[in-house]
XYZ file of C-alpha atoms in Angstrom:
613
model
C 145.567 128.710 121.364
C 144.117 127.094 124.439
C 143.773 123.741 126.233
C 140.806 121.806 127.694
C 140.661 118.987 130.222
C 137.929 116.358 130.091
C 137.420 116.645 133.842
C 137.083 120.479 133.495
C 134.896 120.745 130.394
C 133.677 124.289 130.979
C 137.146 125.765 131.545
C 139.662 126.827 128.859
C 143.331 127.143 129.840
C 145.354 129.765 127.917
C 148.328 129.787 130.278
C 150.256 126.555 129.862
C 151.824 126.900 133.305
C 148.305 126.453 134.660
C 147.945 123.390 132.417
C 151.088 121.915 133.985
C 149.807 122.671 137.496
C 146.384 121.150 136.712
C 148.029 117.916 135.487
C 149.986 117.662 138.765
C 146.899 118.488 140.861
C 144.704 115.911 139.071
C 147.425 113.275 139.483
C 147.553 113.935 143.234
C 143.748 113.775 143.484
C 143.581 110.370 141.796
C 146.776 108.655 143.041
C 147.721 110.525 146.201
C 150.788 112.634 146.874
C 153.308 109.817 147.365
C 154.167 108.390 143.926
C 150.976 106.357 143.459
C 149.688 105.280 140.026
C 146.282 104.900 138.367
C 145.140 103.447 135.016
C 142.598 106.272 134.627
C 144.026 108.672 131.964
C 143.999 112.487 132.181
C 142.446 113.708 128.920
C 143.911 116.984 127.598
C 143.077 118.647 124.244
C 145.320 121.454 122.864
C 143.955 123.735 120.113
C 146.559 125.795 118.189
C 147.479 126.731 114.608
C 151.061 125.662 115.337
C 150.352 121.989 116.161
C 149.467 118.997 113.961
C 146.405 116.737 114.188
C 147.775 114.079 116.475
C 146.493 111.977 119.388
C 149.287 111.084 121.801
C 148.958 108.844 124.882
C 151.767 109.472 127.351
C 152.332 106.207 129.253
C 154.359 105.980 132.482
C 157.852 104.568 132.534
C 158.330 101.026 133.892
C 159.209 101.103 137.592
C 161.296 98.193 138.888
C 161.404 98.971 142.612
C 158.361 100.400 144.456
C 158.849 103.698 146.289
C 156.532 105.740 148.504
C 152.948 104.463 148.497
C 153.479 102.318 145.419
C 152.351 98.684 145.765
C 154.841 95.790 145.744
C 153.664 94.647 142.310
C 154.066 98.132 140.784
C 156.105 96.744 137.871
C 153.359 94.298 136.833
C 150.605 96.902 137.252
C 152.395 99.349 134.971
C 153.108 96.628 132.399
C 149.435 95.599 132.352
C 148.387 99.234 131.936
C 150.807 99.759 129.027
C 149.730 96.517 127.302
C 146.079 97.634 127.399
C 146.967 100.557 125.107
C 149.706 99.173 122.833
C 147.879 95.882 122.104
C 145.271 97.621 119.944
C 145.914 97.090 116.237
C 144.785 100.617 115.464
C 147.535 102.265 117.531
C 151.144 103.151 116.656
C 153.814 102.449 119.279
C 156.443 105.091 120.074
C 159.279 103.134 121.759
C 161.465 105.721 123.553
C 164.978 104.592 124.589
C 167.861 106.746 125.953
C 171.041 106.677 123.832
C 173.306 106.152 126.860
C 171.617 102.770 127.513
C 172.227 99.492 125.689
C 169.458 99.031 123.124
C 169.268 95.307 123.867
C 168.121 96.179 127.424
C 165.314 98.489 126.347
C 162.037 97.682 128.132
C 160.066 99.780 125.632
C 161.374 97.808 122.623
C 160.896 94.509 124.462
C 157.200 95.202 125.189
C 156.655 96.549 121.669
C 158.130 93.314 120.294
C 155.643 91.270 122.328
C 152.558 92.880 120.753
C 154.137 93.789 117.378
C 156.657 91.028 116.559
C 157.018 92.152 112.917
C 157.714 95.768 113.922
C 154.959 97.095 111.649
C 153.469 99.504 114.202
C 156.616 100.487 116.124
C 158.601 103.740 115.714
C 161.896 103.955 117.580
C 162.876 107.220 119.325
C 166.428 107.688 120.670
C 166.858 110.431 123.288
C 169.861 111.904 125.205
C 172.210 111.691 122.231
C 174.140 114.628 123.714
C 174.870 112.704 126.931
C 176.704 109.736 125.370
C 180.318 109.034 126.390
C 183.051 110.551 124.248
C 184.036 108.315 121.382
C 180.644 106.616 121.227
C 177.608 107.349 119.076
C 174.263 105.850 118.057
C 174.894 105.908 114.311
C 174.224 102.158 113.748
C 170.957 102.408 115.669
C 169.712 105.494 113.840
C 170.630 103.954 110.475
C 168.372 101.007 111.438
C 171.213 98.485 111.318
C 171.422 97.179 114.908
C 167.777 96.277 115.686
C 165.826 96.989 112.480
C 162.280 98.396 112.653
C 159.921 98.722 109.706
C 159.351 102.424 110.464
C 162.952 103.172 111.546
C 164.476 105.306 114.357
C 164.492 109.075 114.952
C 166.975 110.835 117.262
C 166.011 113.836 119.417
C 167.739 116.088 121.974
C 165.334 117.378 124.637
C 165.791 120.062 127.236
C 167.753 119.062 130.316
C 166.286 119.410 133.806
C 168.430 122.511 134.239
C 166.893 124.033 131.085
C 163.389 123.205 132.299
C 164.072 124.748 135.705
C 165.574 127.800 133.967
C 162.460 127.944 131.744
C 164.402 127.733 128.517
C 162.175 128.573 125.588
C 160.995 125.732 123.309
C 162.094 127.585 120.181
C 165.588 128.064 121.619
C 165.667 124.349 122.546
C 164.732 123.364 118.982
C 167.467 125.632 117.574
C 170.042 124.068 119.917
C 168.904 120.588 118.844
C 169.280 121.511 115.167
C 172.757 122.877 115.764
C 173.797 119.672 117.607
C 172.878 117.390 114.701
C 174.529 119.652 112.065
C 177.761 119.948 114.041
C 178.128 116.281 115.139
C 180.307 114.284 112.694
C 178.352 111.028 113.220
C 174.901 112.564 112.592
C 175.734 115.380 110.129
C 174.759 113.359 107.049
C 171.313 112.550 108.477
C 170.537 115.849 110.247
C 167.471 116.426 108.075
C 165.978 113.135 109.372
C 166.676 113.917 113.027
C 165.119 116.264 115.611
C 161.739 116.994 117.155
C 160.246 118.854 114.109
C 160.970 115.833 111.895
C 159.475 113.522 114.513
C 156.265 115.610 114.461
C 155.966 115.346 110.685
C 156.721 111.608 110.659
C 154.166 110.907 113.360
C 151.506 112.928 111.606
C 152.210 111.313 108.248
C 152.444 107.759 109.555
C 149.347 108.169 111.727
C 147.423 109.429 108.687
C 148.641 106.499 106.574
C 147.873 104.084 109.376
C 144.335 105.418 109.691
C 143.929 105.107 105.921
C 145.058 101.463 106.047
C 142.865 100.471 108.965
C 139.818 102.500 107.985
C 138.223 99.928 105.576
C 138.247 97.128 108.156
C 137.074 99.581 110.826
C 134.253 100.720 108.568
C 133.041 97.170 107.832
C 133.222 96.283 111.530
C 131.137 99.344 112.426
C 128.608 98.558 109.696
C 128.106 94.987 110.939
C 127.650 96.248 114.496
C 125.191 98.848 113.244
C 123.134 96.230 111.365
C 122.913 93.961 114.384
C 121.874 96.875 116.581
C 119.220 97.988 114.075
C 117.863 94.459 113.938
C 117.647 94.347 117.722
C 115.947 97.751 117.763
C 113.333 96.488 115.272
C 112.585 93.576 117.550
C 112.103 95.858 120.514
C 109.851 98.201 118.536
C 107.185 95.487 118.384
C 108.088 94.045 121.792
C 105.165 93.213 124.058
C 106.170 91.725 127.399
C 102.812 89.935 127.801
C 102.985 88.224 124.400
C 102.436 84.470 125.132
C 104.359 83.378 122.019
C 107.449 85.213 123.247
C 107.189 83.499 126.629
C 106.820 80.110 124.959
C 109.840 80.777 122.764
C 111.975 81.765 125.753
C 110.806 78.679 127.642
C 111.680 76.356 124.757
C 115.083 77.959 124.359
C 115.905 77.394 128.044
C 114.704 73.790 127.958
C 116.690 73.108 124.772
C 119.775 74.624 126.371
C 119.249 72.357 129.379
C 119.161 69.347 127.046
C 122.357 70.442 125.289
C 124.159 70.993 128.607
C 123.024 67.608 129.930
C 124.235 65.792 126.811
C 127.600 67.571 126.924
C 128.130 66.590 130.554
C 127.347 62.942 129.834
C 129.034 62.551 126.438
C 131.884 64.973 127.212
C 132.885 68.083 125.245
C 135.875 70.323 124.704
C 134.341 73.526 126.073
C 134.207 74.347 129.789
C 136.304 71.367 130.879
C 136.335 70.868 134.656
C 139.922 70.348 135.818
C 139.149 70.069 139.544
C 137.019 66.903 139.731
C 135.269 64.246 137.661
C 131.717 65.040 136.619
C 128.845 63.567 134.641
C 129.889 60.934 132.127
C 133.384 60.522 133.594
C 131.955 59.547 136.984
C 129.537 57.061 135.377
C 132.465 55.587 133.440
C 134.327 55.103 136.712
C 131.277 53.315 138.198
C 131.159 50.967 135.182
C 134.832 50.059 135.037
C 136.154 50.551 138.573
C 133.387 50.545 141.188
C 131.236 47.715 139.747
C 134.171 45.267 139.219
C 135.296 46.122 142.745
C 131.835 45.233 144.100
C 132.040 41.882 142.296
C 135.484 41.155 143.722
C 134.283 42.224 147.170
C 131.764 39.337 147.195
C 134.253 37.141 148.993
C 133.041 33.840 150.352
C 134.448 31.651 153.074
C 136.432 28.856 151.438
C 135.688 26.446 154.290
C 131.952 27.141 154.112
C 131.954 26.728 150.320
C 133.681 23.354 150.535
C 131.300 22.262 153.296
C 128.328 23.272 151.116
C 129.754 21.296 148.190
C 130.282 18.214 150.384
C 126.730 18.450 151.769
C 125.366 18.818 148.230
C 127.256 15.707 147.082
C 126.103 13.667 150.094
C 122.487 14.838 149.803
C 122.379 13.984 146.090
C 123.764 10.492 146.763
C 121.327 10.022 149.622
C 121.514 6.698 151.422
C 123.844 5.247 148.815
C 127.554 5.812 148.533
C 128.221 7.391 145.132
C 131.130 6.385 142.950
C 131.057 9.411 140.639
C 131.048 13.191 141.066
C 127.413 14.371 140.580
C 126.592 17.132 138.084
C 123.668 18.330 140.179
C 125.976 19.372 143.012
C 127.905 21.582 140.568
C 124.696 23.182 139.259
C 123.304 23.774 142.742
C 126.469 25.546 143.947
C 126.827 27.594 140.727
C 123.228 28.807 140.921
C 123.705 29.817 144.521
C 126.783 31.881 143.550
C 125.056 33.465 140.524
C 122.094 34.610 142.662
C 124.571 36.588 144.791
C 125.339 38.776 141.732
C 121.955 40.499 141.998
C 122.967 42.767 144.874
C 126.097 44.385 143.269
C 124.281 44.737 139.915
C 121.344 46.596 141.471
C 123.763 48.702 143.517
C 125.533 49.700 140.272
C 122.195 50.913 138.838
C 121.534 52.969 141.991
C 124.971 54.627 141.746
C 124.412 55.561 138.084
C 120.963 56.991 138.897
C 122.462 59.138 141.650
C 125.040 60.537 139.209
C 122.348 61.273 136.611
C 120.240 63.148 139.161
C 123.288 65.152 140.300
C 124.042 66.015 136.661
C 120.432 67.176 136.146
C 120.733 69.487 139.157
C 123.984 70.939 137.855
C 122.417 71.629 134.454
C 119.307 73.275 135.914
C 121.450 75.726 137.903
C 121.257 78.058 134.853
C 117.491 78.265 135.412
C 118.014 79.845 138.835
C 116.180 83.003 137.743
C 113.037 80.921 137.225
C 112.627 78.774 140.370
C 109.329 77.184 139.299
C 110.694 76.274 135.881
C 113.811 74.808 137.474
C 111.799 72.792 139.992
C 109.432 71.472 137.324
C 112.284 70.563 134.960
C 114.067 68.622 137.711
C 110.831 66.868 138.670
C 109.977 65.787 135.106
C 113.483 64.522 134.270
C 113.957 62.811 137.650
C 110.560 61.099 137.310
C 111.574 59.817 133.887
C 114.875 58.528 135.293
C 112.975 56.678 138.047
C 110.670 55.113 135.438
C 113.669 53.891 133.473
C 115.207 52.626 136.733
C 112.440 50.055 137.123
C 112.810 48.798 133.552
C 116.586 48.680 133.827
C 116.539 46.712 137.079
C 113.961 44.300 135.627
C 116.209 43.727 132.626
C 119.269 43.149 134.825
C 117.381 40.675 137.009
C 116.261 39.012 133.779
C 119.921 38.683 132.754
C 120.664 36.937 136.071
C 117.627 34.661 135.632
C 118.784 33.831 132.090
C 122.153 32.775 133.472
C 120.377 30.628 136.071
C 118.065 28.996 133.527
C 120.802 27.087 131.690
C 124.285 26.152 132.876
C 126.291 26.015 129.657
C 129.102 23.561 130.363
C 130.062 23.604 126.658
C 131.328 27.184 126.924
C 134.700 27.586 125.230
C 136.255 29.082 128.389
C 134.907 26.375 130.729
C 137.663 24.038 131.965
C 135.516 20.885 131.908
C 135.502 17.851 134.159
C 138.772 16.325 132.930
C 140.763 19.536 133.410
C 139.188 20.077 136.825
C 140.300 16.591 137.930
C 143.764 17.155 136.499
C 144.064 20.459 138.356
C 142.836 18.669 141.476
C 145.585 16.048 141.133
C 148.267 18.722 140.672
C 147.011 20.559 143.755
C 147.082 17.372 145.825
C 150.640 16.631 144.758
C 151.759 20.045 145.927
C 150.202 19.720 149.334
C 150.673 15.961 149.987
C 151.555 15.975 153.710
C 151.255 12.758 155.762
C 148.850 12.650 158.687
C 150.838 12.795 161.887
C 149.848 10.620 164.800
C 150.451 10.792 168.524
C 153.456 8.792 169.769
C 152.370 5.492 171.244
C 153.532 4.027 174.544
C 157.217 3.030 174.691
C 158.497 -0.222 173.230
C 155.970 -0.456 170.440
C 155.927 0.400 166.794
C 153.290 0.429 164.108
C 154.394 -1.587 161.108
C 152.919 -0.969 157.711
C 150.808 -3.731 156.350
C 151.694 -5.777 153.291
C 149.925 -8.982 152.403
C 149.483 -11.100 149.357
C 146.358 -10.333 147.383
C 144.696 -13.465 146.186
C 142.065 -13.688 143.441
C 138.596 -13.185 144.758
C 139.806 -11.675 148.001
C 137.209 -9.441 149.614
C 139.828 -7.031 150.894
C 140.233 -5.401 147.478
C 137.865 -2.584 148.468
C 140.778 -0.593 149.850
C 142.374 -0.417 146.401
C 140.227 2.563 145.381
C 141.916 4.697 148.035
C 145.488 5.183 146.817
C 145.901 8.484 148.748
C 145.618 6.917 152.223
C 148.941 7.000 154.084
C 150.093 6.216 157.592
C 153.204 7.321 159.380
C 155.035 4.624 161.312
C 156.775 5.266 164.582
C 160.075 3.524 165.119
C 162.380 3.422 168.090
C 165.528 5.350 167.304
C 168.884 5.262 168.994
C 168.724 5.890 172.706
C 165.049 5.128 172.906
C 163.982 8.260 170.948
C 160.917 8.085 168.743
C 160.860 9.273 165.161
C 158.436 9.234 162.241
C 159.314 6.622 159.644
C 158.845 7.195 155.923
C 155.294 7.016 154.683
C 154.098 3.809 153.062
C 151.005 4.088 150.865
C 148.226 1.590 151.254
C 147.595 0.900 147.592
C 146.792 -2.084 145.470
C 149.550 -4.592 146.198
C 151.578 -5.928 143.329
C 154.534 -8.251 143.216
C 156.931 -5.563 144.403
C 154.591 -4.463 147.159
C 154.402 -7.994 148.437
C 158.134 -8.103 148.831
C 158.219 -4.573 150.250
C 155.559 -5.470 152.771
C 157.477 -8.485 153.887
C 160.685 -6.508 154.204
C 159.002 -3.819 156.242
C 157.454 -6.384 158.491
C 160.776 -8.085 159.030
C 162.374 -4.711 159.789
C 160.690 -4.609 163.159
C 163.255 -5.010 165.929
C 163.366 -8.270 167.740
C 161.752 -8.240 171.113
C 159.171 -5.607 170.194
C 155.575 -6.642 170.018
C 154.101 -4.993 166.951
C 150.688 -6.351 166.035
C 150.326 -7.196 162.378
C 147.295 -5.543 160.903
C 145.263 -8.339 159.450
C 141.828 -8.485 157.844
C 139.307 -9.409 160.557
C 136.864 -12.162 159.878
C 134.215 -10.443 161.973
C 132.011 -8.523 159.450
C 131.168 -5.865 162.044
C 134.827 -5.030 162.498
C 136.036 -5.049 158.903
C 138.962 -2.665 158.349
C 137.805 -1.562 154.896
C 134.309 -0.657 153.904
C 133.253 0.913 150.615
C 135.402 3.861 149.804
C 136.493 4.788 153.341
C 137.900 3.359 156.568
C 135.740 2.227 159.448
C 137.364 3.729 162.517
C 136.416 3.215 166.142
C 136.509 6.126 168.533
C 138.969 4.530 170.850
C 141.706 3.422 168.438
C 143.124 3.208 164.985
C 141.492 -0.018 163.836
C 138.568 -1.905 165.296
C 139.692 -4.352 167.889
C 143.158 -2.885 168.203
C 144.011 -2.846 171.881
C 147.048 -2.580 174.032
C 149.625 0.211 173.847
C 148.532 1.122 170.306
C 144.940 1.727 171.216
C 145.519 5.394 172.044
C 146.620 6.309 168.510
C 144.667 9.141 166.872
C 142.234 8.184 164.103
C 143.434 8.848 160.561
C 140.881 11.672 160.154
C 139.560 14.162 162.732
C 136.545 13.192 164.739
C 133.324 15.160 165.143
C 133.231 17.000 168.431
C 130.460 18.783 170.275
C 130.591 22.525 170.844
C 129.401 24.444 173.874
C 125.778 24.402 172.715
C 125.827 20.643 172.486
C 125.449 20.719 168.697
C 127.732 18.554 166.689
C 130.375 20.781 165.066
C 131.630 19.591 161.717
C 135.411 19.736 161.757
C 135.432 19.336 157.980
C 136.446 15.682 157.963
C 136.078 13.900 154.639
C 137.336 10.682 153.208
C 139.784 11.105 150.320
C 137.245 10.184 147.637
C 134.792 12.840 148.831
C 137.628 15.344 149.159
C 138.612 14.758 145.538
C 135.021 15.213 144.422
C 134.716 18.451 146.420
C 137.954 19.774 144.938
C 136.803 18.867 141.410
C 133.481 20.677 141.828
C 135.285 23.599 143.490
C 137.453 23.992 140.357
C 134.416 23.711 138.058
C 132.480 26.309 140.083
C 135.463 28.672 140.080
C 135.768 28.416 136.283
C 132.051 28.847 135.555
C 131.521 31.729 137.997
C 134.494 33.495 136.367
C 132.736 33.181 132.985
C 129.499 34.589 134.448
C 131.346 37.530 136.063
C 133.074 38.363 132.785
C 129.742 38.295 130.937
C 127.958 40.418 133.569
C 130.806 42.989 133.632
C 130.372 43.385 129.873
C 126.553 43.443 129.761
C 125.874 45.738 132.729
C 127.249 48.996 131.183
C 125.543 48.195 127.865
C 122.181 47.547 129.507
C 122.329 50.712 131.635
C 123.457 52.845 128.668
C 120.701 51.527 126.376
C 117.772 51.489 128.786
C 118.591 54.518 130.935
C 121.303 56.976 129.824
C 120.743 57.015 126.030
C 116.983 57.041 126.596
């Protein structure tokens, strides 16, 4: 009988003390002399007529606390090493547990359970039965009652460290083990199923049966591998590196793979999901539904400028005449101006999508890194095609804008219409109806609201179309203080207004000189003209002099700025203000409809003309 090591192939060991020394020496060479470990196994073959055909892998015990030169994660390293061997379906697991330790705390059984939950490949071995406390035994474990295993448990009694140091003979140790099982009352009835000789027979038998069970699947697996290898060998037998057809085939395969990768990145797929950042189709989706709507919202306009533009449009359409009705053309002109502004964010959206497509192409061609010219040419061809589609896509988007400009559809179901716009205008005015405040006049005077009888055919009825005009009257309060009186509207007088006007006029304190505001006969100084009020720069009404002449006009004047240009302080008569507000509401409604339509059509147009293509 002799032994051979794989690392000493030419040498046969007949003295087993030398075998023991060689194992220790090889361990020190690989792991060092201070308790290190290594996953590289020491291969030892023993040839003898007294041993059975058996392959045994002796794995290290699990270390909890590192000692010596062992790394801090020694426990996890050893566990990984053990799992590499016991995870194989073709191996049997020998789970060794000392009898003087609780079986529920066995690391060996725990790891075996992880890879073999049914216990089909696990054989339990219980050692140190002779070291258990008096009055205790492992009978329930050995009878497979406590933690059942398919292949059962076998108890053994090994040599103690004292016996090993005293070089106790193996045969004597086996005889002592046999005697222990026959003489122990708890194990006497199962002595023939205990001990190292029985363990040898069981391992040999079960390994043979296990090989017999796994051999058919192993054979079929080897045959399939052999066929694939033979097929590959046949291909290489006729292989010619300079064959142009082979080069063309390889080229087509790489290009097809590029196409598959590109489509997966755009359409999304379950394999190779990037969890660190958005890529490809997800980024384009974000441009469609987050970035593009944001660009539309970002097109803020100055409310004051918009209202000024609307008022100029209304005045320019009316020309020299004073219009009575809100013109449609002003609405169309303002809407078209707002729709034209949509071109910039729409074209910017196309540019962002193109940039993402080009980035995706570069990511997909990274697999062609071994062929720089092929990669460069692929990127050039695809990028050129994307640029060609860019022109067509932008033309189509500009066409969509031009289509919206060509016809203003005021019959759209979501459009509020003129009546609703006026109604909304009225509600807004009610909410913000604040009287115009005036500067206090000189002491001992008060402005009294006007009320006069309206006679048929009176020319003063022009003021009746301005029901929103209000003045605030100043009255002398107690102690000479001035206060604003309640507002009296200048509206079409009726019977009650006649009386109210008279009462207000009579309410003026005696001794105060308050001029009554009467209609002037002089046509150049008429108080009411058309839809507005004719106001002189110096006072409230033409010809009004005295202490009341320094009152502010009802509406702000036009002033000159530093450059000498006349600066519009946004002064409008009430009729024009109502018309501006009405058109403002109509424009707001129609532009909202256009934005909704463009937000829907943009992704569809880009997908159809660029991405799908």
